[in-house]
JSON list of C-alpha atoms in Angstrom, two decimals:
[
{"chain": "A", "resi": 1, "resn": "MET", "atom": "CA", "xyz": [16.90, -23.20, -0.99]},
{"chain": "A", "resi": 2, "resn": "ALA", "atom": "CA", "xyz": [14.47, -20.53, -2.24]},
{"chain": "A", "resi": 3, "resn": "LEU", "atom": "CA", "xyz": [13.61, -17.60, -0.03]},
{"chain": "A", "resi": 4, "resn": "GLN", "atom": "CA", "xyz": [10.19, -18.11, 1.54]},
{"chain": "A", "resi": 5, "resn": "GLN", "atom": "CA", "xyz": [9.07, -14.58, 2.38]},
{"chain": "A", "resi": 6, "resn": "PRO", "atom": "CA", "xyz": [5.29, -14.69, 2.87]},
{"chain": "A", "resi": 7, "resn": "GLY", "atom": "CA", "xyz": [2.52, -12.64, 1.31]},
{"chain": "A", "resi": 8, "resn": "TYR", "atom": "CA", "xyz": [-1.24, -12.99, 1.79]},
{"chain": "A", "resi": 9, "resn": "VAL", "atom": "CA", "xyz": [-4.09, -12.75, -0.70]},
{"chain": "A", "resi": 10, "resn": "VAL", "atom": "CA", "xyz": [-7.58, -12.31, 0.77]},
{"chain": "A", "resi": 11, "resn": "TYR", "atom": "CA", "xyz": [-9.71, -13.19, -2.31]},
{"chain": "A", "resi": 12, "resn": "ASP", "atom": "CA", "xyz": [-8.74, -14.84, -5.58]},
{"chain": "A", "resi": 13, "resn": "THR", "atom": "CA", "xyz": [-10.16, -11.81, -7.43]},
{"chain": "A", "resi": 14, "resn": "ASP", "atom": "CA", "xyz": [-7.73, -9.41, -5.69]},
{"chain": "A", "resi": 15, "resn": "ASN", "atom": "CA", "xyz": [-4.99, -7.82, -7.80]},
{"chain": "A", "resi": 16, "resn": "VAL", "atom": "CA", "xyz": [-2.84, -6.97, -4.75]},
{"chain": "A", "resi": 17, "resn": "GLY", "atom": "CA", "xyz": [-1.44, -9.06, -1.92]},
{"chain": "A", "resi": 18, "resn": "THR", "atom": "CA", "xyz": [-0.21, -8.01, 1.51]},
{"chain": "A", "resi": 19, "resn": "ALA", "atom": "CA", "xyz": [3.38, -8.38, 2.73]},
{"chain": "A", "resi": 20, "resn": "LEU", "atom": "CA", "xyz": [3.34, -10.41, 5.96]},
{"chain": "A", "resi": 21, "resn": "GLU", "atom": "CA", "xyz": [6.88, -9.27, 6.74]},
{"chain": "A", "resi": 22, "resn": "ASN", "atom": "CA", "xyz": [9.31, -6.77, 5.24]},
{"chain": "A", "resi": 23, "resn": "LEU", "atom": "CA", "xyz": [9.94, -8.08, 1.73]},
{"chain": "A", "resi": 24, "resn": "ILE", "atom": "CA", "xyz": [13.11, -7.77, -0.32]},
{"chain": "A", "resi": 25, "resn": "PRO", "atom": "CA", "xyz": [13.28, -8.23, -4.09]},
{"chain": "A", "resi": 26, "resn": "GLY", "atom": "CA", "xyz": [12.72, -11.87, -4.91]},
{"chain": "A", "resi": 27, "resn": "PRO", "atom": "CA", "xyz": [10.21, -14.71, -4.58]},
{"chain": "A", "resi": 28, "resn": "ILE", "atom": "CA", "xyz": [7.14, -14.41, -2.36]},
{"chain": "A", "resi": 29, "resn": "ARG", "atom": "CA", "xyz": [5.22, -17.46, -1.15]},
{"chain": "A", "resi": 30, "resn": "LEU", "atom": "CA", "xyz": [1.53, -16.59, -1.43]},
{"chain": "A", "resi": 31, "resn": "LEU", "atom": "CA", "xyz": [-0.86, -17.71, 1.29]},
{"chain": "A", "resi": 32, "resn": "GLY", "atom": "CA", "xyz": [-4.63, -17.38, 1.46]},
{"chain": "A", "resi": 33, "resn": "SER", "atom": "CA", "xyz": [-6.80, -17.36, -1.65]},
{"chain": "A", "resi": 34, "resn": "ALA", "atom": "CA", "xyz": [-4.14, -16.70, -4.27]},
{"chain": "A", "resi": 35, "resn": "LYS", "atom": "CA", "xyz": [-4.62, -18.02, -7.81]},
{"chain": "A", "resi": 36, "resn": "ASP", "atom": "CA", "xyz": [-0.86, -18.63, -7.98]},
{"chain": "A", "resi": 37, "resn": "LEU", "atom": "CA", "xyz": [1.38, -20.07, -5.28]},
{"chain": "A", "resi": 38, "resn": "SER", "atom": "CA", "xyz": [4.09, -17.46, -5.69]},
{"chain": "A", "resi": 39, "resn": "ALA", "atom": "CA", "xyz": [4.92, -13.96, -6.87]},
{"chain": "A", "resi": 40, "resn": "CYS", "atom": "CA", "xyz": [8.13, -11.96, -7.12]},
{"chain": "A", "resi": 41, "resn": "ALA", "atom": "CA", "xyz": [8.77, -8.66, -5.31]},
{"chain": "A", "resi": 42, "resn": "LEU", "atom": "CA", "xyz": [10.48, -6.10, -7.55]},
{"chain": "A", "resi": 43, "resn": "GLN", "atom": "CA", "xyz": [11.60, -3.88, -4.66]},
{"chain": "A", "resi": 44, "resn": "ASP", "atom": "CA", "xyz": [11.61, -3.62, -0.88]},
{"chain": "A", "resi": 45, "resn": "ILE", "atom": "CA", "xyz": [8.03, -3.68, 0.42]},
{"chain": "A", "resi": 46, "resn": "PRO", "atom": "CA", "xyz": [7.29, -2.89, 4.08]},
{"chain": "A", "resi": 47, "resn": "ARG", "atom": "CA", "xyz": [5.32, -5.35, 6.20]},
{"chain": "A", "resi": 48, "resn": "GLY", "atom": "CA", "xyz": [1.59, -4.71, 5.91]},
{"chain": "A", "resi": 49, "resn": "HIS", "atom": "CA", "xyz": [1.90, -2.91, 2.57]},
{"chain": "A", "resi": 50, "resn": "LYS", "atom": "CA", "xyz": [0.45, -4.09, -0.73]},
{"chain": "A", "resi": 51, "resn": "PHE", "atom": "CA", "xyz": [2.20, -5.55, -3.78]},
{"chain": "A", "resi": 52, "resn": "ALA", "atom": "CA", "xyz": [0.77, -6.02, -7.26]},
{"chain": "A", "resi": 53, "resn": "LEU", "atom": "CA", "xyz": [-0.19, -9.56, -8.27]},
{"chain": "A", "resi": 54, "resn": "THR", "atom": "CA", "xyz": [-0.65, -8.49, -11.91]},
{"chain": "A", "resi": 55, "resn": "ASP", "atom": "CA", "xyz": [0.27, -5.52, -14.06]},
{"chain": "A", "resi": 56, "resn": "ILE", "atom": "CA", "xyz": [-2.18, -2.73, -13.16]},
{"chain": "A", "resi": 57, "resn": "HIS", "atom": "CA", "xyz": [-2.81, 0.14, -15.57]},
{"chain": "A", "resi": 58, "resn": "ALA", "atom": "CA", "xyz": [-3.36, 3.77, -14.59]},
{"chain": "A", "resi": 59, "resn": "GLY", "atom": "CA", "xyz": [-7.07, 4.19, -13.89]},
{"chain": "A", "resi": 60, "resn": "ASP", "atom": "CA", "xyz": [-7.60, 0.50, -13.04]},
{"chain": "A", "resi": 61, "resn": "ALA", "atom": "CA", "xyz": [-9.22, -0.54, -9.78]},
{"chain": "A", "resi": 62, "resn": "ILE", "atom": "CA", "xyz": [-7.04, -1.74, -6.91]},
{"chain": "A", "resi": 63, "resn": "LEU", "atom": "CA", "xyz": [-8.83, -4.84, -5.58]},
{"chain": "A", "resi": 64, "resn": "LYS", "atom": "CA", "xyz": [-8.31, -6.15, -2.04]},
{"chain": "A", "resi": 65, "resn": "TYR", "atom": "CA", "xyz": [-10.71, -7.96, 0.32]},
{"chain": "A", "resi": 66, "resn": "GLY", "atom": "CA", "xyz": [-12.67, -8.87, -2.81]},
{"chain": "A", "resi": 67, "resn": "ALA", "atom": "CA", "xyz": [-13.60, -5.20, -3.24]},
{"chain": "A", "resi": 68, "resn": "ARG", "atom": "CA", "xyz": [-12.34, -2.05, -4.91]},
{"chain": "A", "resi": 69, "resn": "ILE", "atom": "CA", "xyz": [-10.24, -0.07, -2.41]},
{"chain": "A", "resi": 70, "resn": "GLY", "atom": "CA", "xyz": [-8.62, 2.44, -4.75]},
{"chain": "A", "resi": 71, "resn": "THR", "atom": "CA", "xyz": [-7.48, 3.46, -8.22]},
{"chain": "A", "resi": 72, "resn": "ALA", "atom": "CA", "xyz": [-4.04, 3.18, -9.78]},
{"chain": "A", "resi": 73, "resn": "THR", "atom": "CA", "xyz": [-2.69, 6.65, -10.57]},
{"chain": "A", "resi": 74, "resn": "VAL", "atom": "CA", "xyz": [0.21, 5.33, -12.72]},
{"chain": "A", "resi": 75, "resn": "GLU", "atom": "CA", "xyz": [1.21, 2.06, -14.38]},
{"chain": "A", "resi": 76, "resn": "ILE", "atom": "CA", "xyz": [2.08, -0.54, -11.70]},
{"chain": "A", "resi": 77, "resn": "ARG", "atom": "CA", "xyz": [4.16, -3.57, -12.62]},
{"chain": "A", "resi": 78, "resn": "LYS", "atom": "CA", "xyz": [3.46, -7.04, -11.25]},
{"chain": "A", "resi": 79, "resn": "GLY", "atom": "CA", "xyz": [5.50, -7.38, -8.03]},
{"chain": "A", "resi": 80, "resn": "ALA", "atom": "CA", "xyz": [5.74, -3.63, -7.38]},
{"chain": "A", "resi": 81, "resn": "HIS", "atom": "CA", "xyz": [4.94, -1.91, -4.08]},
{"chain": "A", "resi": 82, "resn": "VAL", "atom": "CA", "xyz": [1.39, -0.49, -4.15]},
{"chain": "A", "resi": 83, "resn": "HIS", "atom": "CA", "xyz": [0.84, 2.49, -1.86]},
{"chain": "A", "resi": 84, "resn": "LEU", "atom": "CA", "xyz": [0.08, 6.23, -1.90]},
{"chain": "A", "resi": 85, "resn": "HIS", "atom": "CA", "xyz": [2.82, 6.92, -4.47]},
{"chain": "A", "resi": 86, "resn": "ASN", "atom": "CA", "xyz": [0.98, 4.98, -7.19]},
{"chain": "A", "resi": 87, "resn": "MET", "atom": "CA", "xyz": [-2.67, 4.74, -6.11]},
{"chain": "A", "resi": 88, "resn": "SER", "atom": "CA", "xyz": [-5.40, 6.83, -4.52]},
{"chain": "A", "resi": 89, "resn": "SER", "atom": "CA", "xyz": [-7.92, 5.58, -2.00]},
{"chain": "A", "resi": 90, "resn": "ASP", "atom": "CA", "xyz": [-11.58, 5.30, -2.96]},
{"chain": "A", "resi": 91, "resn": "PHE", "atom": "CA", "xyz": [-12.47, 5.81, 0.70]},
{"chain": "A", "resi": 92, "resn": "ASP", "atom": "CA", "xyz": [-10.42, 8.91, 1.53]},
{"chain": "A", "resi": 93, "resn": "GLU", "atom": "CA", "xyz": [-10.69, 11.67, -1.07]},
{"chain": "A", "resi": 94, "resn": "ARG", "atom": "CA", "xyz": [-7.74, 13.41, 0.61]},
{"chain": "A", "resi": 95, "resn": "SER", "atom": "CA", "xyz": [-5.40, 10.43, 0.10]},
{"chain": "A", "resi": 96, "resn": "GLY", "atom": "CA", "xyz": [-3.67, 12.26, -2.75]},
{"chain": "A", "resi": 97, "resn": "THR", "atom": "CA", "xyz": [-2.49, 14.92, -0.29]},
{"chain": "A", "resi": 98, "resn": "LEU", "atom": "CA", "xyz": [-0.87, 12.50, 2.17]},
{"chain": "A", "resi": 99, "resn": "ASP", "atom": "CA", "xyz": [2.91, 12.22, 2.49]},
{"chain": "A", "resi": 100, "resn": "VAL", "atom": "CA", "xyz": [4.02, 8.87, 1.05]},
{"chain": "A", "resi": 101, "resn": "GLU", "atom": "CA", "xyz": [6.29, 8.04, 4.01]},
{"chain": "A", "resi": 102, "resn": "SER", "atom": "CA", "xyz": [4.43, 9.42, 7.03]},
{"chain": "A", "resi": 103, "resn": "ALA", "atom": "CA", "xyz": [0.82, 9.66, 5.72]},
{"chain": "A", "resi": 104, "resn": "VAL", "atom": "CA", "xyz": [0.65, 13.16, 7.23]},
{"chain": "A", "resi": 105, "resn": "PRO", "atom": "CA", "xyz": [-1.54, 15.51, 5.17]},
{"chain": "A", "resi": 106, "resn": "THR", "atom": "CA", "xyz": [0.57, 17.91, 3.09]},
{"chain": "A", "resi": 107, "resn": "ASP", "atom": "CA", "xyz": [-2.29, 20.35, 2.52]},
{"chain": "A", "resi": 108, "resn": "ILE", "atom": "CA", "xyz": [-2.49, 21.38, 6.20]},
{"chain": "A", "resi": 109, "resn": "GLU", "atom": "CA", "xyz": [0.04, 23.43, 8.13]},
{"chain": "A", "resi": 110, "resn": "TYR", "atom": "CA", "xyz": [0.58, 22.32, 11.71]},
{"chain": "A", "resi": 111, "resn": "ARG", "atom": "CA", "xyz": [1.85, 24.85, 14.24]},
{"chain": "A", "resi": 112, "resn": "LEU", "atom": "CA", "xyz": [2.74, 24.57, 17.87]},
{"chain": "A", "resi": 113, "resn": "HIS", "atom": "CA", "xyz": [1.30, 27.30, 20.04]},
{"chain": "A", "resi": 114, "resn": "SER", "atom": "CA", "xyz": [2.98, 28.40, 23.20]},
{"chain": "A", "resi": 115, "resn": "PHE", "atom": "CA", "xyz": [1.09, 30.16, 25.90]},
{"chain": "A", "resi": 116, "resn": "GLY", "atom": "CA", "xyz": [2.57, 32.68, 28.31]},
{"chain": "A", "resi": 117, "resn": "GLU", "atom": "CA", "xyz": [1.97, 32.60, 32.02]},
{"chain": "A", "resi": 118, "resn": "ASP", "atom": "CA", "xyz": [-0.80, 35.20, 31.64]},
{"chain": "A", "resi": 119, "resn": "SER", "atom": "CA", "xyz": [-2.85, 32.89, 29.41]},
{"chain": "A", "resi": 120, "resn": "ILE", "atom": "CA", "xyz": [-3.00, 29.97, 31.84]}
]
């Protein structure tokens, strides 16, 4: 029996789908408005993250919700995880400075300040 891990495609013009659960490499059953009924994950893809429905070239638009949401920064193979490591957001010009795992900005230094009893 084939693995039935689900992915969702919002519009048939989208070039990325969304993982509805944590995906492992292998077949994905596409739900929603997908042109095809299935895809194949090339790697682990966390739930809620995007995966490529087609090969996407560096500089190409990332299309989701029937609209451009970002730009590929490198070549992205069909079935690959699509996230901050291989695309930039068209809505957040700082997206290129965000940590891939935590999404914390890397161009800002955060410090904890402690206050003595005299400053309270």
